[in-house]
C-alpha positions in Angstrom: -40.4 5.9 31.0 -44.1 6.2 30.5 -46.2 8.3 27.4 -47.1 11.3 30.5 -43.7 11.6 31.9 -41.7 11.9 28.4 -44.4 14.8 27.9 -43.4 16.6 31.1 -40.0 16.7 29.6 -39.0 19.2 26.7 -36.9 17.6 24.2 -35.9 16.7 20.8 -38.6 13.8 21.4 -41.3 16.5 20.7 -39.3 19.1 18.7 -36.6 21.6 19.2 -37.7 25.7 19.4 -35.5 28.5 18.7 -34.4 29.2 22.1 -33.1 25.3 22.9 -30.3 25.4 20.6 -27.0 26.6 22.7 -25.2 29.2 20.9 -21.9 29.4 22.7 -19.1 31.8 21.7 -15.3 30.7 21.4 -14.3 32.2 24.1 -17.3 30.7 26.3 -15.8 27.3 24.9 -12.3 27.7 25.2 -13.2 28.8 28.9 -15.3 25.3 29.0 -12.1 23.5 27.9 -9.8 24.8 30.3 -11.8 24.7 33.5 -13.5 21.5 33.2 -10.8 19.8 31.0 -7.2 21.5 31.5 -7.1 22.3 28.1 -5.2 25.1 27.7 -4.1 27.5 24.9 -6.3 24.7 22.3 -7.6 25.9 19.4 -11.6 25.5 18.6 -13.2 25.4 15.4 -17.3 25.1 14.9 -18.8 21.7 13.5 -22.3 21.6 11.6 -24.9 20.5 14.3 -28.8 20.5 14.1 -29.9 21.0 17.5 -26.7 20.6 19.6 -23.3 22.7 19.2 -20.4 21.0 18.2 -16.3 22.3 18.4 -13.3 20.7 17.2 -11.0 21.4 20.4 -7.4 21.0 19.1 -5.0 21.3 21.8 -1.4 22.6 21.8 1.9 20.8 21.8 0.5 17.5 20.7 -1.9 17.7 22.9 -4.9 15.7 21.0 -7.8 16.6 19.4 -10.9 16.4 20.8 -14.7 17.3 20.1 -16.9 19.5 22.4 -20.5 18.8 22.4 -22.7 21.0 24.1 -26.2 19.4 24.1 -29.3 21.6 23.5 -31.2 22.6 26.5 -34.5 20.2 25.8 -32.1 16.8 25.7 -30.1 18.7 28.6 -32.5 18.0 30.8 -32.8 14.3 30.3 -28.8 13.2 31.8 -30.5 9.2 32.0 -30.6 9.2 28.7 -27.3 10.7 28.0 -26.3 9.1 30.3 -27.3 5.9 28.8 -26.6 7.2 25.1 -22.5 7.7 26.2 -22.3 4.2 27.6 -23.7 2.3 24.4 -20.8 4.5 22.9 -18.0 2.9 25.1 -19.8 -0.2 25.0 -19.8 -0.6 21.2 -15.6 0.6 21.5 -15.0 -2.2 23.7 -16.9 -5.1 21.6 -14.5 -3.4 18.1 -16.9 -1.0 16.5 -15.3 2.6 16.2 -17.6 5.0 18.1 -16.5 7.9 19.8 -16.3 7.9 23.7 -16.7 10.2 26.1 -13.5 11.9 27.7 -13.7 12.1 31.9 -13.0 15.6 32.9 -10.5 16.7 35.8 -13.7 15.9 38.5 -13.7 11.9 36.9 -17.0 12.7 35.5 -18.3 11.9 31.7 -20.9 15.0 31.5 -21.5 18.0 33.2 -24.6 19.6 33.2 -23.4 23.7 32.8 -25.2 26.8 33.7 -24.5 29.2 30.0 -25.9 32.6 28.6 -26.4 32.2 25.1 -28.3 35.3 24.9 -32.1 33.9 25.6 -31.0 33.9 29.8 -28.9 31.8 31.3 -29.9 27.8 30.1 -28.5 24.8 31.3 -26.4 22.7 28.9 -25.0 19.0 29.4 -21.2 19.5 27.6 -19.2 16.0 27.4 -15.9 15.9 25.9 -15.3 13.3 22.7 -12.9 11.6 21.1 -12.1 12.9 17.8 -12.1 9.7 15.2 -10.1 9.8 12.2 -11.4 10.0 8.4 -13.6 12.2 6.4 -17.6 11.9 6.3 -18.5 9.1 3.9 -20.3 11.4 2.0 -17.9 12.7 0.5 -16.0 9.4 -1.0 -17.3 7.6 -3.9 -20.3 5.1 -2.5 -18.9 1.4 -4.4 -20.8 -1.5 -4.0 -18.5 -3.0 -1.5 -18.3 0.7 0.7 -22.7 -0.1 0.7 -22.1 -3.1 1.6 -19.7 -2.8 4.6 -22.5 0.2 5.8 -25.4 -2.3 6.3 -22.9 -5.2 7.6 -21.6 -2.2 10.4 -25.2 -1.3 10.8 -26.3 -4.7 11.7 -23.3 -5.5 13.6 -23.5 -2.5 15.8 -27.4 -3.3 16.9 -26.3 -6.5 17.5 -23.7 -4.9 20.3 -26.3 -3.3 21.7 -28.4 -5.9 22.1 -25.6 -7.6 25.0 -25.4 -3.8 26.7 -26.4 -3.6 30.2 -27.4 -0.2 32.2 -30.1 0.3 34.8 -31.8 3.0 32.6 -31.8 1.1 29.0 -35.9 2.1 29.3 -34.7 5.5 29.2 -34.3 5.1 25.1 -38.3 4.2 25.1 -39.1 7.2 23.3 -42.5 7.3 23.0 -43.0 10.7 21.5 -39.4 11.0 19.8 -40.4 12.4 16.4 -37.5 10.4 15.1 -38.6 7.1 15.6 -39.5 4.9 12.7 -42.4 3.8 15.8 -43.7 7.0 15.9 -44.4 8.3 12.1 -47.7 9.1 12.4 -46.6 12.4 14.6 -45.4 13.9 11.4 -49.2 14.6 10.9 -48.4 17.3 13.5 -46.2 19.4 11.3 -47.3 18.5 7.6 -48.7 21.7 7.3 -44.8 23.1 7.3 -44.8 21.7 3.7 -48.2 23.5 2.8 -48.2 24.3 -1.1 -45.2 22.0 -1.6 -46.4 19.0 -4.0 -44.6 16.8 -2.0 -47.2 17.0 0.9 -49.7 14.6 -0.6 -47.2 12.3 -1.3 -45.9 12.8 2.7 -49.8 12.6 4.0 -49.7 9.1 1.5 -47.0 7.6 2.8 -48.1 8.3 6.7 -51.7 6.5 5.8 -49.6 3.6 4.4 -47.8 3.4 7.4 -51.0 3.0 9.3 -52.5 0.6 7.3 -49.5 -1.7 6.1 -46.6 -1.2 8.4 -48.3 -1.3 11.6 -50.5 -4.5 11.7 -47.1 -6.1 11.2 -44.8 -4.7 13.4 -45.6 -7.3 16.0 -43.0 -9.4 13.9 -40.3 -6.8 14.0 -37.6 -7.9 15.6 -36.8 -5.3 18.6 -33.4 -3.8 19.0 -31.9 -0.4 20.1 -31.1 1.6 17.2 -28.6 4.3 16.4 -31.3 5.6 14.8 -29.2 8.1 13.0 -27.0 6.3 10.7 -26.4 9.1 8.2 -23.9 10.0 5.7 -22.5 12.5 7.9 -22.5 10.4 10.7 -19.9 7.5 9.3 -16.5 8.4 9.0 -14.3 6.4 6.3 -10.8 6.5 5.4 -8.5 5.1 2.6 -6.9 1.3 3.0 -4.0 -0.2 1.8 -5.5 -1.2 -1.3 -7.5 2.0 -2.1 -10.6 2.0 -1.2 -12.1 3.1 2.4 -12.8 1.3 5.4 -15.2 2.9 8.1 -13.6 4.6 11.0 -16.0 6.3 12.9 -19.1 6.4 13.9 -20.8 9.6 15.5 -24.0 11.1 17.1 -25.7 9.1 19.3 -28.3 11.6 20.7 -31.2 9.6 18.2 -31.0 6.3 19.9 -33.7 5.2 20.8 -35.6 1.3 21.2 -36.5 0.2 17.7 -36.4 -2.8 15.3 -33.6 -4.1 13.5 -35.4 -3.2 10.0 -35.5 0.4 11.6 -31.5 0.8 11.2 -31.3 -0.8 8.0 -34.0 1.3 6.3 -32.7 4.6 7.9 -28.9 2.9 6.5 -30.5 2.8 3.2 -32.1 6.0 2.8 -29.3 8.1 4.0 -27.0 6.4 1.4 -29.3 6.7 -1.4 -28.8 10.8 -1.0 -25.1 11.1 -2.5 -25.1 8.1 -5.0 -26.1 9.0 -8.5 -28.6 5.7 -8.4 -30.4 6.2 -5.8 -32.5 2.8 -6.3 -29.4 0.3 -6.7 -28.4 1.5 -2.8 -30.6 -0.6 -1.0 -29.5 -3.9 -3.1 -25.4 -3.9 -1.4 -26.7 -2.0 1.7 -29.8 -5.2 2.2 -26.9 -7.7 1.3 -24.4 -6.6 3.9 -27.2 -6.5 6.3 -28.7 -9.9 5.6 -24.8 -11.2 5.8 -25.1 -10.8 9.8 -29.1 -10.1 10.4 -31.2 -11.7 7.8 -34.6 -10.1 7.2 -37.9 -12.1 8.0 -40.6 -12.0 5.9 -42.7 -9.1 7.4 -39.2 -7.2 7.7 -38.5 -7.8 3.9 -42.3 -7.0 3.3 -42.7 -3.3 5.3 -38.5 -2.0 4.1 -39.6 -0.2 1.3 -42.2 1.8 2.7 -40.1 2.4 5.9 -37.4 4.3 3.6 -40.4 6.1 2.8 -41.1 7.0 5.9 -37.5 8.0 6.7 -37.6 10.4 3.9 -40.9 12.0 4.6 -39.3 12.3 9.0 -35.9 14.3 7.0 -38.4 16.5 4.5 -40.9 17.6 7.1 -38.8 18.0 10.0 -36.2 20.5 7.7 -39.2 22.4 7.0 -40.1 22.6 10.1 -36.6 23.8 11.9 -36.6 26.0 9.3 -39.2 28.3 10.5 -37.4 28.3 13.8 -33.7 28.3 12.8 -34.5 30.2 9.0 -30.2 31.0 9.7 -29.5 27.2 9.6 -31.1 26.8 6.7 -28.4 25.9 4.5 -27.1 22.8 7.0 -30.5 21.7 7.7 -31.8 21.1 4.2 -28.3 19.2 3.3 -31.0 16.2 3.1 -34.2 17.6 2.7 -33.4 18.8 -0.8 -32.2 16.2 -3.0 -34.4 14.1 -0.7 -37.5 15.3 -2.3 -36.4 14.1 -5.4 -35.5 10.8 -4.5 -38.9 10.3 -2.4 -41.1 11.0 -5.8 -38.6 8.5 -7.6 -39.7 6.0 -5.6 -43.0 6.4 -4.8 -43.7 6.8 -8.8 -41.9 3.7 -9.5 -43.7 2.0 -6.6 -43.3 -0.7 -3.9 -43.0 -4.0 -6.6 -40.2 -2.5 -9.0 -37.9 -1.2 -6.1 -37.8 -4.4 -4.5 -36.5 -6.0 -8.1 -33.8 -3.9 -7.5 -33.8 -4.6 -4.0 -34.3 -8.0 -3.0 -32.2 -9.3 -6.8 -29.7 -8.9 -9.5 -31.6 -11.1 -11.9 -29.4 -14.3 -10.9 -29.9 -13.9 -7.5 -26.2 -13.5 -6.7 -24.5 -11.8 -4.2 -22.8 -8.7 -5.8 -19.9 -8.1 -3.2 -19.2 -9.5 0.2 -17.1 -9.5 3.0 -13.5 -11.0 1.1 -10.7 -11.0 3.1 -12.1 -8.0 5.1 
């Protein structure tokens, strides 16, 4: 898909207004469940979402538990890319990684592309039915060396999956303009001035010029992949082992994939672990190491990771600030990140490119601090 025709179409790939959002009632839901899905008498709880709308559908006698997503009106309007977007979710089930998959509906179809009045008109909304994975986020579990280091291996497995995946749209996820991207950071000069007066800014307008000048003339030796691009810590689902500790048991939200570079997933792996763990440095030292133990880095990779955590954090600060002027009721949800982001950002950037990458890239002997066991 080419530069002028991703313009023609609203989307998350430019950025989400007040009005794209769906903002479906229960009963519009439970009336979605039953018709398209036979679900009746279930039960249907919200989830936290930041552009789409998201349900728990539990339904009755037994009946399985499910989630509803109901896809803002911008992405709506793109079903290739959904369309694409639910396969690499079945495709990444088949080859063993947990994602969730799309449930058909009564027609045999994995999306349907619905006609709703969420008080702005009536919009059209792609809703798809989803398996409901077991666990709890792995935000909130305690983040051990090993649980780090099982988050970069998955990582780096799962873009290897997608590497094998076949579909006659796969140029669909050549998001040219997706504000998301890791490709596209120098968009965020667009909406900079959301942080105006914030201290932070300079170090944001920094980071974008570094981008420009140090990340860029090497990304010709970036190895290219199609990324999740949204491996968060609300996006991994974990849950207790035999022996204790967690396993991960779900992975969720694939509306961000897009076609990246391997060192893409890892530093978005990195940064969204450093938000919970009470060092954020000492993340990217397991989270690198179960990476490297199935995609080892190359030089320019190893060189540009730093700053592209950088430039993750300065996408999840800007971006908050911006949906927050056009969703100021979300406000809480969509600056989850955004606010102990800021202070991990200025940790880093004060302590600079050479001593995170001591912490990184070494433990002093050069050993590996955990590893795969008998996993």
């Amino acid at each position: 898909m080419s530069s002028a025709e991703l313009a023609a179409v609203p989307s998350r790939d430019t950025a989400m207004s007040e009005t794209t959002k769906p903002r479906l009632s229960e009963a519009q839901v439970l009336e979605l469940v039953q018709r398209l899905y036979g679900l009746e008498r279930s039960t249907v709880r919200p989830l936290p979402s930041y552009d789409d709308q998201n349900f728990h559908v539990v339904a009755p006698g037994g009946g399985g538990e499910y989630v509803l997503k109901v896809m803002n009106s911008a992405d709506s309007t793109n079903p290739t890319m959904i369309d694409v977007q639910t396969r690499a979710m079945s495709f990444l089930q088949e080859h063993g990684i947990p994602a969730q998959t799309a449930v058909r509906n009564a027609a045999g179809e994995l999306m349907n592309l619905e006609e709703i009045d969420c008080g702005f008109g009536c919009q059209k909304f792609m809703v798809r039915l989803l398996t409901y994975l077991p666990g709890t986020t792995i935000s909130t579990v305690p983040y051990t060396p090993q649980l780090l280091y099982d988050v970069g291996k998955m990582a780096a497995r799962m873009d290897q999956v997608f590497l094998k995946m076949d579909h006659p749209h796969l140029s669909a996820l050549q998001r040219d303009s997706f504000i998301w991207s890791l490709s596209n950071v120098p968009l965020l000069e667009g909406y900079v001035y959301s942080m105006d007066g914030d201290p932070l800014q300079e170090v944001v307008k920094a980071v974008i010029e570094e981008f420009k000048t140090s990340v860029l003339p090497r990304r010709h030796a970036f190895r290219k992949c199609l990324n999740h691009g949204d491996f968060n810590d609300l996006n991994i689902l974990v849950e207790p082992d035999q022996s204790g500790d967690y396993r991960i048991s779900g992975i969720l939200d694939f509306s961000d994939m897009n076609s990246g570079h391997y060192v893409h997933e890892l530093a978005i792996a990195i940064m969204y672990m450093m938000i919970q763990h009470p060092d954020p440095v000492a993340v990217g030292l397991p989270v690198t190491q179960g990476w490297e133990s199935v995609v080892p880095l190359n030089p320019e990779e190893r060189d540009c990771l730093y700053l592209l955590v950088l430039c993750r954090f300065c996408q999840s600060l800007v971006m908050a600030r911006h949906t927050v002027r056009l969703q100021p009721h979300n406000e809480e949800y969509l600056m989850i990140t955004a606010r102990t982001g800021m202070r991990i950002l200025r940790q880093l950037w004060d302590l600079g490119k050479a001593e995170v990458e001591k912490v990184w890239f070494q433990d002093g002997q050069g050993r590996v601090l955990v590893g795969d066991g008998d996993k």
